[in-house]
Tab-separated table of C-alpha atoms and ligand atoms in Angstrom:
chain	number	residue	atom	x	y	z
A	1	MET	CA	135.623	-2.309	-99.027
A	2	ASP	CA	136.630	-5.762	-98.073
A	3	LYS	CA	140.342	-6.297	-97.491
A	4	ALA	CA	140.300	-9.103	-100.056
A	5	LYS	CA	139.572	-6.540	-102.770
A	6	ARG	CA	142.625	-4.409	-102.028
A	7	ALA	CA	145.885	-5.168	-103.820
A	8	ALA	CA	148.253	-6.967	-101.463
A	9	VAL	CA	151.785	-5.735	-102.026
A	10	ILE	CA	154.985	-7.233	-100.633
A	11	ALA	CA	157.919	-4.927	-101.290
A	12	GLY	CA	161.544	-5.496	-100.420
A	13	ASN	CA	163.657	-2.536	-99.369
A	14	TRP	CA	167.260	-3.533	-99.902
A	15	LYS	CA	168.629	-0.294	-98.404
A	16	MET	CA	172.424	-0.032	-98.977
A	17	ASN	CA	173.012	-3.683	-99.852
A	18	ASN	CA	174.086	-5.675	-102.920
A	19	THR	CA	176.280	-4.937	-105.927
A	20	PRO	CA	174.864	-5.352	-109.448
A	21	ALA	CA	176.296	-8.887	-109.657
A	22	GLN	CA	174.769	-9.791	-106.297
A	23	THR	CA	171.502	-8.232	-107.477
A	24	THR	CA	171.370	-10.489	-110.526
A	25	ALA	CA	172.121	-13.582	-108.462
A	26	LEU	CA	169.549	-12.796	-105.768
A	27	ILE	CA	166.741	-12.022	-108.220
A	28	GLU	CA	167.502	-15.166	-110.240
A	29	GLU	CA	167.175	-17.111	-106.995
A	30	MET	CA	163.934	-15.352	-106.039
A	31	LYS	CA	162.148	-15.591	-109.386
A	32	PRO	CA	161.043	-19.231	-109.239
A	33	LEU	CA	160.235	-18.932	-105.527
A	34	VAL	CA	157.744	-16.089	-105.999
A	35	ALA	CA	156.431	-17.040	-109.455
A	36	ASP	CA	153.090	-18.251	-108.083
A	37	ALA	CA	152.473	-15.200	-105.912
A	38	ASP	CA	148.926	-13.985	-105.619
A	39	CYS	CA	150.081	-10.533	-104.563
A	40	ASP	CA	152.219	-7.797	-106.115
A	41	VAL	CA	155.938	-8.385	-105.609
A	42	VAL	CA	158.312	-5.420	-105.653
A	43	LEU	CA	162.026	-5.019	-104.954
A	44	CYS	CA	163.290	-1.525	-104.182
A	45	VAL	CA	167.018	-1.473	-104.821
A	46	PRO	CA	169.955	0.987	-104.762
A	47	TYR	CA	170.227	3.205	-107.845
A	48	VAL	CA	173.339	1.451	-109.186
A	49	ASP	CA	171.553	-1.919	-109.041
A	50	ILE	CA	168.466	-0.826	-110.978
A	51	HIS	CA	169.763	-1.830	-114.382
A	52	ALA	CA	170.778	-5.301	-113.217
A	53	ALA	CA	167.492	-5.696	-111.318
A	54	VAL	CA	165.314	-4.698	-114.272
A	55	GLU	CA	167.220	-7.079	-116.559
A	56	ALA	CA	167.036	-9.969	-114.096
A	57	ALA	CA	163.340	-9.425	-113.376
A	58	LYS	CA	162.328	-9.269	-117.046
A	59	GLY	CA	159.530	-11.697	-117.883
A	60	SER	CA	158.850	-12.397	-114.200
A	61	ASN	CA	156.228	-11.068	-111.776
A	62	ILE	CA	158.833	-9.023	-109.861
A	63	LYS	CA	158.588	-5.240	-110.287
A	64	ILE	CA	161.521	-2.961	-109.569
A	65	GLY	CA	161.484	0.145	-107.425
A	66	ALA	CA	163.945	2.785	-106.253
A	67	GLU	CA	164.532	3.810	-102.649
A	68	ASN	CA	164.106	7.559	-103.130
A	69	VAL	CA	163.521	10.226	-105.774
A	70	HIS	CA	164.299	13.943	-105.957
A	71	PHE	CA	161.503	16.449	-106.405
A	72	LYS	CA	163.037	18.558	-109.181
A	73	ASP	CA	163.150	17.504	-112.833
A	74	LYS	CA	166.835	18.319	-113.193
A	75	GLY	CA	169.487	20.753	-112.064
A	76	ALA	CA	172.220	21.372	-109.550
A	77	PHE	CA	171.343	18.712	-106.965
A	78	THR	CA	174.519	16.691	-106.581
A	79	GLY	CA	173.903	13.075	-105.721
A	80	GLU	CA	170.181	13.125	-106.482
A	81	VAL	CA	168.110	11.260	-109.093
A	82	SER	CA	164.926	12.509	-110.794
A	83	ALA	CA	161.682	10.665	-111.403
A	84	GLU	CA	162.213	10.890	-115.156
A	85	MET	CA	165.603	9.192	-114.774
A	86	LEU	CA	163.945	6.375	-112.856
A	87	THR	CA	161.127	5.751	-115.324
A	88	ALA	CA	163.652	5.870	-118.177
A	89	VAL	CA	165.456	2.831	-116.771
A	90	GLY	CA	162.343	0.760	-116.115
A	91	VAL	CA	161.562	1.628	-112.508
A	92	GLU	CA	157.859	1.333	-111.589
A	93	TYR	CA	157.847	2.012	-107.838
A	94	VAL	CA	159.637	4.347	-105.475
A	95	ILE	CA	159.838	4.648	-101.691
A	96	THR	CA	159.486	8.082	-100.109
A	97	GLY	CA	159.794	9.148	-96.489
A	98	HIS	CA	161.620	6.141	-95.149
A	99	SER	CA	162.544	6.809	-91.526
A	100	GLU	CA	166.232	6.319	-92.294
A	101	ARG	CA	165.969	9.183	-94.804
A	102	ARG	CA	164.172	11.273	-92.193
A	103	GLN	CA	166.642	10.361	-89.445
A	104	TYR	CA	169.997	10.536	-91.258
A	105	PHE	CA	169.395	12.727	-94.306
A	106	GLY	CA	167.213	15.537	-93.085
A	107	GLU	CA	163.986	14.534	-94.819
A	108	THR	CA	160.982	16.401	-93.486
A	109	ASP	CA	157.274	15.864	-93.996
A	110	GLU	CA	157.449	18.662	-96.575
A	111	THR	CA	160.259	17.104	-98.645
A	112	VAL	CA	158.540	13.732	-98.406
A	113	ASN	CA	155.443	15.393	-99.878
A	114	LEU	CA	157.453	16.952	-102.722
A	115	ARG	CA	159.200	13.673	-103.523
A	116	THR	CA	155.877	11.841	-103.445
A	117	LEU	CA	154.347	14.336	-105.876
A	118	ALA	CA	157.371	14.063	-108.194
A	119	GLY	CA	157.050	10.288	-108.294
A	120	LEU	CA	153.301	10.373	-108.903
A	121	ASN	CA	153.540	13.053	-111.574
A	122	ALA	CA	156.028	10.846	-113.435
A	123	GLY	CA	153.647	7.891	-113.265
A	124	LEU	CA	155.497	5.952	-110.582
A	125	LYS	CA	153.739	4.030	-107.842
A	126	VAL	CA	154.886	5.570	-104.577
A	127	ILE	CA	155.338	3.733	-101.285
A	128	VAL	CA	155.080	6.499	-98.671
A	129	CYS	CA	156.521	5.584	-95.263
A	130	VAL	CA	155.202	6.980	-92.007
A	131	GLY	CA	155.821	5.895	-88.439
A	132	GLU	CA	156.379	6.981	-84.869
A	133	THR	CA	159.527	6.822	-82.773
A	134	LEU	CA	159.552	5.001	-79.441
A	135	THR	CA	159.464	8.350	-77.615
A	136	GLN	CA	156.385	9.413	-79.553
A	137	ARG	CA	154.685	6.086	-78.818
A	138	LYS	CA	155.431	6.517	-75.107
A	139	GLN	CA	154.006	10.033	-75.278
A	140	GLY	CA	150.740	8.531	-76.522
A	141	ILE	CA	150.671	10.530	-79.750
A	142	THR	CA	151.089	7.699	-82.275
A	143	LYS	CA	147.707	8.055	-83.979
A	144	GLU	CA	147.913	11.835	-84.237
A	145	LEU	CA	151.457	11.628	-85.565
A	146	LEU	CA	150.532	9.042	-88.188
A	147	ALA	CA	147.583	11.171	-89.285
A	148	MET	CA	149.763	14.262	-89.545
A	149	GLN	CA	152.586	12.559	-91.454
A	150	THR	CA	150.061	10.978	-93.804
A	151	LYS	CA	148.154	14.180	-94.508
A	152	ILE	CA	151.298	16.236	-95.149
A	153	ALA	CA	152.873	13.516	-97.331
A	154	LEU	CA	149.706	13.464	-99.461
A	155	LYS	CA	149.193	17.243	-99.697
A	156	ASP	CA	148.141	18.148	-103.279
A	157	VAL	CA	147.933	14.470	-104.277
A	158	THR	CA	144.705	14.095	-106.266
A	159	LYS	CA	142.151	11.395	-105.621
A	160	GLU	CA	143.086	9.868	-108.950
A	161	GLN	CA	146.792	9.876	-108.057
A	162	LEU	CA	145.985	8.245	-104.731
A	163	GLN	CA	145.363	5.055	-106.698
A	164	ASN	CA	149.132	4.922	-107.270
A	165	VAL	CA	149.944	5.438	-103.599
A	166	ILE	CA	150.778	2.731	-101.096
A	167	ILE	CA	151.377	3.754	-97.502
A	168	ALA	CA	153.753	1.800	-95.322
A	169	TYR	CA	153.267	2.039	-91.570
A	170	GLU	CA	156.740	1.596	-90.181
A	171	PRO	CA	157.151	2.179	-86.453
A	172	VAL	CA	160.712	3.479	-86.214
A	173	TRP	CA	161.421	1.379	-83.114
A	174	ALA	CA	160.639	-1.804	-85.068
A	175	ILE	CA	162.917	-1.180	-88.055
A	176	GLY	CA	166.006	-3.342	-88.177
A	177	THR	CA	165.728	-4.029	-84.462
A	178	GLY	CA	164.134	-7.459	-84.552
A	179	GLU	CA	161.391	-5.946	-82.407
A	180	THR	CA	158.184	-6.319	-84.388
A	181	ALA	CA	154.983	-4.490	-83.602
A	182	THR	CA	152.347	-6.864	-82.335
A	183	ALA	CA	149.677	-7.700	-84.865
A	184	GLN	CA	147.313	-5.470	-82.896
A	185	GLN	CA	149.744	-2.523	-82.877
A	186	ALA	CA	150.327	-2.931	-86.601
A	187	ASN	CA	146.616	-3.009	-87.305
A	188	GLU	CA	145.941	0.015	-85.082
A	189	GLY	CA	148.613	2.014	-86.891
A	190	ASN	CA	147.292	1.039	-90.291
A	191	ALA	CA	143.724	1.819	-89.247
A	192	ALA	CA	144.783	5.272	-88.003
A	193	ILE	CA	146.378	5.961	-91.385
A	194	ARG	CA	143.260	4.772	-93.221
A	195	ALA	CA	141.100	7.037	-91.030
A	196	ALA	CA	143.290	10.034	-91.890
A	197	VAL	CA	143.058	9.240	-95.603
A	198	CYS	CA	139.281	8.885	-95.216
A	199	GLU	CA	139.035	12.403	-93.753
A	200	VAL	CA	140.701	13.870	-96.829
A	201	TYR	CA	139.629	11.604	-99.687
A	202	GLY	CA	136.473	9.883	-98.441
A	203	LYS	CA	135.633	6.326	-97.519
A	204	ASP	CA	135.822	4.694	-100.941
A	205	ALA	CA	139.320	5.995	-101.600
A	206	ALA	CA	140.483	5.082	-98.097
A	207	ASP	CA	138.991	1.611	-98.348
A	208	ALA	CA	140.758	0.998	-101.663
A	209	LEU	CA	144.193	2.100	-100.400
A	210	THR	CA	146.860	-0.533	-99.847
A	211	ILE	CA	148.517	0.019	-96.463
A	212	GLN	CA	151.554	-2.078	-95.627
A	213	TYR	CA	153.204	-2.787	-92.320
A	214	GLY	CA	157.001	-2.665	-92.112
A	215	GLY	CA	159.474	-3.244	-89.302
A	216	SER	CA	161.152	-6.584	-88.706
A	217	MET	CA	158.526	-8.482	-90.682
A	218	ASN	CA	159.951	-11.910	-91.403
A	219	ALA	CA	159.054	-15.407	-92.539
A	220	ALA	CA	157.955	-16.372	-89.034
A	221	ASN	CA	155.703	-13.425	-88.156
A	222	ALA	CA	154.382	-12.397	-91.586
A	223	ALA	CA	151.268	-14.569	-91.636
A	224	GLU	CA	149.946	-13.169	-88.360
A	225	LEU	CA	150.658	-9.551	-89.294
A	226	LEU	CA	149.184	-9.977	-92.763
A	227	SER	CA	146.021	-11.580	-91.368
A	228	GLN	CA	145.032	-8.270	-89.763
A	229	PRO	CA	142.087	-6.527	-91.431
A	230	ASP	CA	143.965	-3.301	-92.184
A	231	VAL	CA	147.367	-4.796	-93.084
A	232	ASP	CA	147.507	-5.181	-96.858
A	233	GLY	CA	151.123	-6.122	-97.328
A	234	GLY	CA	154.608	-5.529	-96.053
A	235	LEU	CA	157.693	-3.426	-96.610
A	236	ILE	CA	160.524	-5.794	-95.863
A	237	GLY	CA	164.104	-4.780	-95.070
A	238	GLY	CA	166.428	-7.459	-93.736
A	239	ALA	CA	164.313	-10.431	-94.801
A	240	SER	CA	164.209	-9.186	-98.417
A	241	LEU	CA	167.935	-9.906	-98.725
A	242	LYS	CA	167.312	-13.644	-98.448
A	243	ALA	CA	165.399	-15.322	-101.282
A	244	VAL	CA	163.783	-18.054	-99.215
A	245	ASP	CA	162.727	-15.754	-96.376
A	246	PHE	CA	161.308	-13.185	-98.772
A	247	SER	CA	159.413	-15.826	-100.729
A	248	LYS	CA	157.837	-17.118	-97.529
A	249	ILE	CA	156.483	-13.636	-96.800
A	250	VAL	CA	155.176	-13.421	-100.370
A	251	ALA	CA	153.474	-16.792	-99.873
A	252	ALA	CA	151.907	-15.574	-96.619
A	253	ALA	CA	150.435	-12.572	-98.457
A	254	SER	CA	149.063	-14.619	-101.329
A	255	LYS	CA	145.381	-15.118	-100.868
B	1	PGA	P1	163.379	-4.291	-91.510
B	1	PGA	O1	163.247	-2.928	-92.371
B	1	PGA	O2	162.425	-5.277	-92.124
B	1	PGA	O3	164.827	-4.703	-91.661
B	1	PGA	O4	163.014	-3.943	-90.116
B	1	PGA	C1	161.991	-2.506	-92.820
B	1	PGA	C2	162.163	-1.189	-93.532
B	1	PGA	O5	162.993	-0.375	-93.112
B	1	PGA	O6	161.482	-0.927	-94.533
């Protein structure tokens, strides 16, 4: 399938930033700037900001996502939030497997898989993050690692559910460091992920899958990264906290 036929998705990942009041102000500022987008626009925000974000985004083309989801429906899991809780407050997207969750909060490929399944089973669109560390890149195992992370994250995900999956290739060494992957590195990573998906789900499903790049994507480098044949969008951290910068990335993704 031609890249032009895949949904381009620009998603912000606010991480641990913004109060509800700041959320309202930032989304009000963004709304007119991204109103003409010819791509899907998503903001993944902290749990406590979801209500303010959903209210502020109402009637606009901005969709709201969460930054994580637990894999159980309910129970004794202090500090966690279920997929049902998210859909109940108007969330449409969720991120799973972000490298900061893997690095600081003990997420494994297996828990990423369970969280992904929980999100999909609740009808959420899931942005699954995969990516190699600098050590792994130097060891020359990037493609194998991306294939493995992808296949485990998608274990038991049906072909039909795959339509609600977005994968974000996020090289860990490029996140929050200002060091962006070159356009070629980004495309190679995305292509390796698409090849792994093809092995499991076949060419049509792999060709239809939106695969983002994430890691220091900004207003200045977005157009080049997004012009790559296998880069269908971006997962944006730092630059999603600034309305003008984020809107420039959205504009770069709009075909
Ligand atoms: P960054 O974060 O754009 O600040 O590098 C990207 C991400 O972690 O999703």
